[in-house]
């Protein structure tokens, strides 16, 4: 910690000590008793929701105690960090370095998730319940402990490699740490007002592209790549789909930039590759303005499932019945059929996502009074945890608008259903307690 950051030490110590004392009090006051599997599941859903809400609240306190932001602004910054969204209301040109590091560190931890971090300390059946409740699909090793250890070690190794690569490309060490954490978590916080574009370096942009691609690839596929199982990794539908999107959209976007902004072919491809990867990975790093861009946040895997199902339905209508096959996708763990439950869950998520997107856009129009297109972009960025902004979100944004975006970021990061299952579990446990 630098000398100029010393006066802010209390802003971090007070909420830290308070959280430790609260945890000890809960452990001592809440009696432990055996749980049925159903009760354990409901406790897990509720606990994950509580952990996220408390973490965001506690994460906001240093900004308030340090005199950097109002409470609503601080809550927004903390939620944006923990959910790896990257939208910000801070003026990075005057913010003390300790707070710039703090919010990037929140993003780095948020990329793993609260429960993933807890799993380094909590084991047993409740640990597995919490792990599943937060929605982690990655079962890399035979045991939960080995899975968590592998993921954390991979994450830290990528951090070290990323920092080293940035420094070799000429980026200051402090900036390199912050941008590596932001890229790997696909969060996108930067200590530069112009983001990655401030460095005007093709090498730095190239490192960022690699780190963003690493951050958006699930750990099961990354483990295959680390173990040099290239063919197994390339068979994964999600990775192939991402590659196909880049092959299609990078040249199209480059052509649009060349004709619309009169860029050269090389500059157009460079800008297109960086910003398309930033958008697809939901990182939000930028090298140019996004005033005419769009954003979205439905995961590639869900998009692929919907496309597979659509093509299967089309094939069923034009082919003899005996030629119709059940669609499937290839994951790191093997081929997975797109069966009725999977399709129903995906369709339900997409439908709910679009309804929330419409409602959030309308609320932003009411609270901010901005044009519809601007509100659509900004709330899509919040709900999709993308972090791109056209200027609607900033230090002067109204508190009501920030609260709408906070709700969008939490719903997006917790994948919508977890919020409702957590609330449903709270109601279930309350009914159980009344019956006793």
Short mmCIF file of C-alpha atoms in Angstrom, two decimals:
data_model
loop_
_atom_site.label_atom_id
_atom_site.label_comp_id
_atom_site.label_asym_id
_atom_site.label_seq_id
_atom_site.Cartn_x
_atom_site.Cartn_y
_atom_site.Cartn_z
CA UNK A 1 0.00 0.00 0.00
CA UNK A 2 1.39 3.40 -0.99
CA UNK A 3 1.71 6.22 1.54
CA UNK A 4 -1.10 8.23 -0.05
CA UNK A 5 -3.44 5.25 0.41
CA UNK A 6 -2.74 4.88 4.15
CA UNK A 7 -5.54 7.26 5.29
CA UNK A 8 -8.08 4.92 3.65
CA UNK A 9 -7.03 1.82 5.62
CA UNK A 10 -9.89 2.23 8.13
CA UNK A 11 -12.41 2.24 5.27
CA UNK A 12 -11.44 -1.38 4.59
CA UNK A 13 -10.69 -2.56 8.12
CA UNK A 14 -14.05 -1.54 9.60
CA UNK A 15 -16.31 -3.56 7.24
CA UNK A 16 -13.79 -6.42 7.25
CA UNK A 17 -13.74 -6.75 11.03
CA UNK A 18 -17.51 -6.25 11.21
CA UNK A 19 -18.04 -9.09 8.72
CA UNK A 20 -15.79 -11.42 10.73
CA UNK A 21 -17.66 -10.63 13.95
CA UNK A 22 -21.03 -11.11 12.23
CA UNK A 23 -19.90 -14.49 10.91
CA UNK A 24 -18.76 -15.61 14.34
CA UNK A 25 -22.04 -14.44 15.88
CA UNK A 26 -24.08 -16.40 13.33
CA UNK A 27 -22.01 -19.54 13.95
CA UNK A 28 -22.53 -19.27 17.71
CA UNK A 29 -26.20 -18.24 17.71
CA UNK A 30 -27.68 -20.45 15.00
CA UNK A 31 -28.04 -24.02 16.29
CA UNK A 32 -26.85 -26.81 14.02
CA UNK A 33 -29.18 -29.72 13.38
CA UNK A 34 -29.34 -32.52 10.78
CA UNK A 35 -30.99 -31.53 7.49
CA UNK A 36 -32.89 -33.61 5.00
CA UNK A 37 -31.71 -33.40 1.40
CA UNK A 38 -34.67 -31.16 0.54
CA UNK A 39 -33.94 -28.84 3.45
CA UNK A 40 -30.25 -28.75 2.54
CA UNK A 41 -31.14 -27.76 -1.02
CA UNK A 42 -33.40 -24.92 0.16
CA UNK A 43 -30.82 -23.77 2.71
CA UNK A 44 -28.22 -23.78 -0.07
CA UNK A 45 -30.36 -21.67 -2.43
CA UNK A 46 -31.13 -19.15 0.29
CA UNK A 47 -27.55 -19.04 1.55
CA UNK A 48 -26.11 -18.36 -1.90
CA UNK A 49 -28.58 -15.50 -2.39
CA UNK A 50 -27.75 -14.12 1.06
CA UNK A 51 -24.00 -14.39 0.42
CA UNK A 52 -24.28 -12.40 -2.79
CA UNK A 53 -26.49 -9.70 -1.30
CA UNK A 54 -24.36 -9.31 1.81
CA UNK A 55 -21.15 -9.37 -0.22
CA UNK A 56 -22.39 -6.54 -2.42
CA UNK A 57 -23.46 -4.51 0.62
CA UNK A 58 -20.17 -5.07 2.46
CA UNK A 59 -18.26 -4.40 -0.74
CA UNK A 60 -19.90 -0.98 -1.03
CA UNK A 61 -18.90 0.22 2.44
CA UNK A 62 -15.22 1.06 1.73
CA UNK A 63 -16.27 3.46 -1.04
CA UNK A 64 -18.65 5.21 1.38
CA UNK A 65 -16.34 5.22 4.41
CA UNK A 66 -13.49 6.42 2.22
CA UNK A 67 -15.56 9.36 0.99
CA UNK A 68 -15.41 8.31 -2.65
CA UNK A 69 -19.07 7.72 -3.50
CA UNK A 70 -22.61 8.09 -2.18
CA UNK A 71 -24.22 4.92 -0.83
CA UNK A 72 -26.20 4.17 -4.02
CA UNK A 73 -23.15 4.85 -6.18
CA UNK A 74 -21.01 2.66 -3.92
CA UNK A 75 -23.55 -0.16 -4.06
CA UNK A 76 -23.63 0.16 -7.85
CA UNK A 77 -19.81 -0.01 -8.06
CA UNK A 78 -19.68 -3.04 -5.75
CA UNK A 79 -22.42 -4.90 -7.63
CA UNK A 80 -20.74 -4.09 -10.93
CA UNK A 81 -17.48 -5.47 -9.56
CA UNK A 82 -18.78 -8.66 -7.95
CA UNK A 83 -21.01 -9.47 -10.95
CA UNK A 84 -18.09 -8.76 -13.34
CA UNK A 85 -20.18 -6.27 -15.29
CA UNK A 86 -17.72 -3.38 -15.50
CA UNK A 87 -20.11 -0.42 -15.62
CA UNK A 88 -18.75 2.35 -13.40
CA UNK A 89 -19.70 5.64 -11.79
CA UNK A 90 -16.16 6.47 -10.65
CA UNK A 91 -13.91 9.08 -12.21
CA UNK A 92 -10.74 7.02 -12.56
CA UNK A 93 -8.64 10.12 -13.22
CA UNK A 94 -9.03 11.27 -9.59
CA UNK A 95 -9.72 7.98 -7.75
CA UNK A 96 -6.94 6.87 -5.34
CA UNK A 97 -5.05 3.77 -6.54
CA UNK A 98 -6.18 1.64 -3.59
CA UNK A 99 -9.82 1.93 -4.67
CA UNK A 100 -8.95 1.19 -8.30
CA UNK A 101 -7.20 -1.99 -7.16
CA UNK A 102 -10.05 -2.87 -4.79
CA UNK A 103 -12.77 -2.79 -7.42
CA UNK A 104 -10.62 -4.78 -9.88
CA UNK A 105 -9.92 -7.34 -7.17
CA UNK A 106 -13.69 -7.62 -6.58
CA UNK A 107 -14.08 -8.43 -10.27
CA UNK A 108 -11.32 -11.01 -10.15
CA UNK A 109 -12.99 -12.78 -7.20
CA UNK A 110 -16.40 -12.33 -8.80
CA UNK A 111 -15.15 -14.22 -11.83
CA UNK A 112 -14.77 -17.26 -9.58
CA UNK A 113 -17.92 -16.54 -7.56
CA UNK A 114 -18.46 -16.18 -3.84
CA UNK A 115 -19.23 -19.86 -3.37
CA UNK A 116 -16.17 -20.98 -5.33
CA UNK A 117 -14.02 -18.93 -2.97
CA UNK A 118 -15.85 -20.36 0.06
CA UNK A 119 -15.26 -23.88 -1.19
CA UNK A 120 -11.57 -23.47 -0.42
CA UNK A 121 -12.68 -23.56 3.24
CA UNK A 122 -16.06 -25.36 3.27
CA UNK A 123 -16.39 -29.02 2.31
CA UNK A 124 -18.87 -31.83 2.82
CA UNK A 125 -22.46 -32.15 1.63
CA UNK A 126 -23.31 -28.50 2.25
CA UNK A 127 -20.30 -27.51 0.17
CA UNK A 128 -21.64 -29.51 -2.78
CA UNK A 129 -25.12 -28.06 -2.28
CA UNK A 130 -23.75 -24.51 -2.35
CA UNK A 131 -21.56 -25.27 -5.38
CA UNK A 132 -24.53 -26.56 -7.35
CA UNK A 133 -26.85 -23.80 -6.13
CA UNK A 134 -24.58 -21.08 -7.55
CA UNK A 135 -24.85 -22.76 -10.94
CA UNK A 136 -21.31 -24.01 -11.53
CA UNK A 137 -21.28 -26.50 -14.43
CA UNK A 138 -17.60 -27.38 -14.09
CA UNK A 139 -16.96 -30.77 -12.47
CA UNK A 140 -13.35 -31.22 -13.49
CA UNK A 141 -12.15 -33.75 -10.92
CA UNK A 142 -13.62 -36.70 -9.01
CA UNK A 143 -14.07 -34.65 -5.81
CA UNK A 144 -15.29 -31.13 -5.12
CA UNK A 145 -12.08 -30.22 -3.29
CA UNK A 146 -9.93 -31.25 -6.26
CA UNK A 147 -12.22 -29.40 -8.68
CA UNK A 148 -12.06 -26.15 -6.71
CA UNK A 149 -8.30 -26.45 -6.24
CA UNK A 150 -7.78 -27.02 -9.97
CA UNK A 151 -9.94 -24.05 -10.97
CA UNK A 152 -8.27 -21.68 -8.48
CA UNK A 153 -4.78 -22.76 -9.54
CA UNK A 154 -5.64 -22.29 -13.22
CA UNK A 155 -7.11 -18.87 -12.49
CA UNK A 156 -4.01 -17.74 -10.58
CA UNK A 157 -1.68 -19.13 -13.25
CA UNK A 158 -3.50 -17.20 -15.97
CA UNK A 159 -3.25 -14.08 -13.79
CA UNK A 160 0.53 -14.43 -13.53
CA UNK A 161 0.94 -15.09 -17.26
CA UNK A 162 -1.32 -12.16 -18.17
CA UNK A 163 0.52 -9.69 -15.95
CA UNK A 164 3.85 -10.81 -17.37
CA UNK A 165 2.62 -10.49 -20.96
CA UNK A 166 1.26 -6.99 -20.38
CA UNK A 167 4.52 -5.83 -18.75
CA UNK A 168 6.54 -7.21 -21.69
CA UNK A 169 4.29 -5.18 -24.01
CA UNK A 170 5.11 -1.98 -22.13
CA UNK A 171 2.23 -1.63 -19.69
CA UNK A 172 3.07 -0.44 -16.13
CA UNK A 173 2.92 -3.21 -13.51
CA UNK A 174 -0.03 -1.69 -11.60
CA UNK A 175 -2.02 -1.27 -14.80
CA UNK A 176 -1.08 -4.80 -15.86
CA UNK A 177 -2.44 -6.34 -12.66
CA UNK A 178 -5.72 -4.42 -12.92
CA UNK A 179 -6.29 -5.17 -16.61
CA UNK A 180 -5.42 -8.86 -16.26
CA UNK A 181 -7.94 -9.22 -13.44
CA UNK A 182 -10.52 -7.37 -15.51
CA UNK A 183 -9.93 -9.43 -18.66
CA UNK A 184 -9.86 -12.86 -17.00
CA UNK A 185 -13.03 -12.15 -15.04
CA UNK A 186 -14.59 -10.67 -18.22
CA UNK A 187 -15.39 -7.67 -16.02
CA UNK A 188 -13.57 -4.86 -17.79
CA UNK A 189 -12.72 -2.34 -15.07
CA UNK A 190 -9.85 -0.11 -16.16
CA UNK A 191 -7.83 2.62 -14.48
CA UNK A 192 -7.78 4.51 -17.78
CA UNK A 193 -10.66 6.72 -18.90
CA UNK A 194 -10.21 5.44 -22.47
CA UNK A 195 -9.91 1.81 -21.37
CA UNK A 196 -7.45 -0.29 -23.41
CA UNK A 197 -7.61 2.31 -26.18
CA UNK A 198 -5.53 4.65 -24.01
CA UNK A 199 -2.37 2.62 -24.73
CA UNK A 200 -2.60 2.75 -28.54
CA UNK A 201 -0.76 -0.57 -28.69
CA UNK A 202 -1.61 -3.48 -30.96
CA UNK A 203 0.45 -5.79 -28.73
CA UNK A 204 -1.50 -4.84 -25.60
CA UNK A 205 -4.77 -5.28 -27.49
CA UNK A 206 -3.60 -8.73 -28.64
CA UNK A 207 -2.82 -9.82 -25.07
CA UNK A 208 -6.22 -8.52 -23.96
CA UNK A 209 -8.00 -10.47 -26.70
CA UNK A 210 -6.33 -13.71 -25.57
CA UNK A 211 -7.15 -13.06 -21.91
CA UNK A 212 -10.79 -12.22 -22.72
CA UNK A 213 -11.12 -15.45 -24.72
CA UNK A 214 -9.61 -17.38 -21.81
CA UNK A 215 -12.03 -15.68 -19.42
CA UNK A 216 -15.10 -16.49 -21.48
CA UNK A 217 -14.17 -20.18 -21.98
CA UNK A 218 -15.44 -22.55 -19.31
CA UNK A 219 -12.86 -24.21 -17.08
CA UNK A 220 -13.52 -27.71 -18.37
CA UNK A 221 -12.44 -26.69 -21.87
CA UNK A 222 -9.50 -24.71 -20.50
CA UNK A 223 -8.32 -27.80 -18.63
CA UNK A 224 -8.32 -29.75 -21.90
CA UNK A 225 -6.24 -27.00 -23.53
CA UNK A 226 -3.82 -26.87 -20.59
CA UNK A 227 -3.38 -30.64 -20.88
CA UNK A 228 -2.79 -30.20 -24.64
CA UNK A 229 -5.83 -32.25 -25.59
CA UNK A 230 -6.40 -30.01 -28.60
CA UNK A 231 -8.72 -32.34 -30.50
CA UNK A 232 -11.00 -32.91 -27.51
CA UNK A 233 -11.19 -29.15 -26.92
CA UNK A 234 -11.92 -28.39 -30.57
CA UNK A 235 -14.81 -30.86 -30.54
CA UNK A 236 -16.63 -28.78 -27.91
CA UNK A 237 -19.65 -27.13 -29.47
CA UNK A 238 -19.33 -23.96 -27.40
CA UNK A 239 -15.76 -23.32 -28.55
CA UNK A 240 -16.61 -24.05 -32.18
CA UNK A 241 -19.66 -21.79 -32.01
CA UNK A 242 -17.55 -18.94 -30.60
CA UNK A 243 -15.04 -19.45 -33.41
CA UNK A 244 -17.81 -19.41 -36.02
CA UNK A 245 -19.19 -16.15 -34.63
CA UNK A 246 -15.75 -14.55 -34.82
CA UNK A 247 -15.20 -15.78 -38.38
CA UNK A 248 -18.54 -14.27 -39.45
CA UNK A 249 -18.73 -11.04 -37.48
CA UNK A 250 -15.11 -9.82 -37.49
CA UNK A 251 -14.90 -9.41 -41.30
CA UNK A 252 -18.42 -7.94 -41.48
CA UNK A 253 -17.66 -5.44 -38.71
CA UNK A 254 -14.29 -4.60 -40.25
CA UNK A 255 -16.02 -3.86 -43.57
CA UNK A 256 -18.54 -1.62 -41.81
CA UNK A 257 -15.73 0.28 -40.07
CA UNK A 258 -13.83 0.69 -43.32
CA UNK A 259 -16.81 2.10 -45.18
CA UNK A 260 -18.40 4.03 -42.29
CA UNK A 261 -15.32 5.42 -40.56
CA UNK A 262 -12.88 5.22 -43.51
CA UNK A 263 -10.44 2.93 -41.72
CA UNK A 264 -7.75 0.95 -43.50
CA UNK A 265 -8.16 -2.82 -43.86
CA UNK A 266 -5.63 -3.55 -41.12
CA UNK A 267 -7.09 -1.01 -38.68
CA UNK A 268 -10.63 -2.20 -39.40
CA UNK A 269 -9.73 -5.85 -38.69
CA UNK A 270 -7.84 -4.85 -35.53
CA UNK A 271 -10.70 -2.79 -34.15
CA UNK A 272 -13.30 -5.37 -35.18
CA UNK A 273 -11.47 -8.32 -33.59
CA UNK A 274 -10.88 -6.55 -30.28
CA UNK A 275 -14.35 -5.10 -29.85
CA UNK A 276 -16.24 -8.18 -31.08
CA UNK A 277 -14.33 -10.37 -28.61
CA UNK A 278 -14.97 -7.81 -25.87
CA UNK A 279 -18.70 -7.86 -26.58
CA UNK A 280 -19.03 -11.65 -27.00
CA UNK A 281 -17.08 -12.29 -23.81
CA UNK A 282 -19.12 -9.59 -22.02
CA UNK A 283 -15.86 -7.97 -20.84
CA UNK A 284 -16.59 -4.43 -21.93
CA UNK A 285 -13.05 -3.25 -22.67
CA UNK A 286 -13.08 -0.74 -25.52
CA UNK A 287 -10.79 0.84 -28.07
CA UNK A 288 -13.50 2.98 -29.68
CA UNK A 289 -16.90 4.56 -29.01
CA UNK A 290 -20.00 2.36 -28.69
CA UNK A 291 -22.61 4.97 -29.55
CA UNK A 292 -23.80 2.90 -32.51
CA UNK A 293 -23.24 -0.55 -31.08
CA UNK A 294 -25.43 -3.20 -29.50
CA UNK A 295 -24.91 -5.53 -26.57
CA UNK A 296 -26.38 -8.72 -25.20
CA UNK A 297 -25.73 -11.30 -22.56
CA UNK A 298 -27.47 -14.64 -23.17
CA UNK A 299 -24.71 -17.25 -22.87
CA UNK A 300 -23.29 -18.81 -26.01
CA UNK A 301 -24.25 -22.26 -24.76
CA UNK A 302 -27.92 -21.28 -24.45
CA UNK A 303 -27.88 -19.58 -27.84
CA UNK A 304 -26.38 -22.72 -29.35
CA UNK A 305 -29.03 -24.93 -27.73
CA UNK A 306 -31.83 -22.76 -29.13
CA UNK A 307 -30.26 -22.83 -32.60
CA UNK A 308 -29.80 -26.60 -32.47
CA UNK A 309 -33.42 -27.05 -31.44
CA UNK A 310 -34.63 -24.71 -34.17
CA UNK A 311 -32.69 -26.54 -36.88
CA UNK A 312 -33.91 -29.89 -35.53
CA UNK A 313 -37.51 -28.69 -35.72
CA UNK A 314 -37.00 -27.42 -39.27
CA UNK A 315 -35.40 -30.73 -40.29
CA UNK A 316 -38.27 -32.66 -38.72
CA UNK A 317 -40.78 -30.78 -40.85
CA UNK A 318 -39.01 -31.40 -44.16
CA UNK A 319 -37.55 -34.89 -43.60
CA UNK A 320 -39.10 -38.35 -43.27
CA UNK A 321 -39.69 -39.30 -39.65
CA UNK A 322 -37.09 -42.06 -39.59
CA UNK A 323 -34.30 -39.59 -40.57
CA UNK A 324 -34.93 -37.18 -37.70
CA UNK A 325 -32.28 -37.24 -34.98
CA UNK A 326 -32.21 -35.77 -31.50
CA UNK A 327 -29.94 -32.70 -31.54
CA UNK A 328 -26.93 -32.66 -29.26
CA UNK A 329 -24.02 -30.48 -28.23
CA UNK A 330 -20.50 -31.56 -27.36
CA UNK A 331 -19.13 -30.45 -24.01
CA UNK A 332 -15.73 -31.10 -22.46
CA UNK A 333 -17.32 -34.02 -20.57
CA UNK A 334 -18.76 -35.54 -23.77
CA UNK A 335 -21.80 -35.36 -26.02
CA UNK A 336 -24.99 -34.10 -24.37
CA UNK A 337 -28.41 -34.51 -26.02
CA UNK A 338 -30.65 -31.47 -26.24
CA UNK A 339 -33.59 -33.25 -24.65
CA UNK A 340 -36.98 -31.84 -23.69
CA UNK A 341 -36.01 -30.77 -20.12
CA UNK A 342 -32.88 -29.00 -21.37
CA UNK A 343 -34.79 -27.22 -24.10
CA UNK A 344 -37.62 -26.31 -21.71
CA UNK A 345 -35.18 -24.82 -19.20
CA UNK A 346 -33.33 -22.89 -21.92
CA UNK A 347 -36.53 -21.58 -23.51
CA UNK A 348 -37.83 -20.57 -20.09
CA UNK A 349 -34.63 -18.68 -19.33
CA UNK A 350 -34.59 -16.87 -22.66
CA UNK A 351 -38.25 -15.89 -22.33
CA UNK A 352 -37.77 -14.58 -18.81
CA UNK A 353 -34.59 -12.81 -19.88
CA UNK A 354 -36.42 -10.96 -22.67
CA UNK A 355 -39.29 -10.02 -20.34
CA UNK A 356 -36.84 -8.60 -17.79
CA UNK A 357 -34.97 -6.79 -20.55
CA UNK A 358 -38.18 -5.14 -21.73
CA UNK A 359 -39.21 -4.17 -18.17
CA UNK A 360 -35.75 -2.81 -17.31
CA UNK A 361 -35.58 -0.79 -20.52
CA UNK A 362 -38.97 0.76 -19.77
CA UNK A 363 -37.90 1.64 -16.21
CA UNK A 364 -34.72 3.31 -17.49
CA UNK A 365 -36.77 5.37 -19.92
CA UNK A 366 -38.91 6.52 -16.98
CA UNK A 367 -36.09 7.20 -14.50
CA UNK A 368 -33.53 8.73 -16.88
CA UNK A 369 -35.75 10.16 -19.61
CA UNK A 370 -33.30 8.99 -22.26
CA UNK A 371 -34.15 7.75 -25.79
CA UNK A 372 -35.43 4.18 -26.07
CA UNK A 373 -32.41 2.95 -28.03
CA UNK A 374 -30.01 4.28 -25.38
CA UNK A 375 -32.01 2.66 -22.57
CA UNK A 376 -32.13 -0.65 -24.45
CA UNK A 377 -28.35 -0.61 -24.87
CA UNK A 378 -27.62 0.33 -21.27
CA UNK A 379 -29.96 -2.20 -19.66
CA UNK A 380 -28.82 -4.95 -22.04
CA UNK A 381 -25.30 -4.17 -20.86
CA UNK A 382 -26.43 -4.42 -17.21
CA UNK A 383 -28.53 -7.56 -17.53
CA UNK A 384 -25.93 -9.25 -19.73
CA UNK A 385 -23.11 -8.14 -17.36
CA UNK A 386 -21.39 -6.77 -20.47
CA UNK A 387 -20.21 -3.41 -19.14
CA UNK A 388 -20.34 -1.41 -22.36
CA UNK A 389 -21.88 2.04 -22.08
CA UNK A 390 -22.81 4.85 -24.43
CA UNK A 391 -22.54 7.43 -21.68
CA UNK A 392 -25.82 6.92 -19.88
CA UNK A 393 -24.06 5.45 -16.84
CA UNK A 394 -21.56 7.67 -15.04
CA UNK A 395 -20.87 9.86 -12.00
CA UNK A 396 -23.90 12.07 -12.72
CA UNK A 397 -26.42 9.26 -13.30
CA UNK A 398 -29.55 9.46 -11.15
CA UNK A 399 -29.86 7.14 -8.16
CA UNK A 400 -33.11 5.63 -9.45
CA UNK A 401 -31.41 4.68 -12.72
CA UNK A 402 -28.51 3.09 -10.86
CA UNK A 403 -30.92 1.02 -8.74
CA UNK A 404 -32.59 -0.34 -11.91
CA UNK A 405 -29.19 -1.27 -13.32
CA UNK A 406 -28.15 -2.85 -10.00
CA UNK A 407 -31.20 -5.12 -10.20
CA UNK A 408 -30.29 -5.99 -13.79
CA UNK A 409 -26.68 -6.85 -12.93
CA UNK A 410 -27.66 -9.08 -10.00
CA UNK A 411 -30.32 -10.91 -12.02
CA UNK A 412 -27.89 -11.37 -14.89
CA UNK A 413 -24.99 -12.67 -12.79
CA UNK A 414 -27.19 -14.99 -10.72
CA UNK A 415 -28.84 -16.26 -13.90
CA UNK A 416 -32.32 -15.03 -12.91
CA UNK A 417 -33.64 -18.37 -11.65
CA UNK A 418 -31.35 -18.41 -8.61
CA UNK A 419 -32.93 -15.19 -7.34
CA UNK A 420 -36.43 -16.66 -7.57
CA UNK A 421 -35.42 -20.08 -6.22
CA UNK A 422 -33.72 -18.32 -3.30
CA UNK A 423 -36.88 -16.38 -2.51
CA UNK A 424 -38.95 -19.55 -2.95
CA UNK A 425 -36.63 -21.42 -0.59
CA UNK A 426 -37.02 -18.64 1.99
CA UNK A 427 -40.80 -19.06 1.82
CA UNK A 428 -40.49 -22.87 2.10
CA UNK A 429 -38.22 -22.71 5.15
CA UNK A 430 -40.49 -20.16 6.79
CA UNK A 431 -43.47 -22.47 6.35
CA UNK A 432 -41.46 -25.38 7.76
CA UNK A 433 -40.55 -23.37 10.83
CA UNK A 434 -44.18 -22.38 11.46
CA UNK A 435 -45.23 -26.03 11.39
CA UNK A 436 -42.73 -26.98 14.11
#
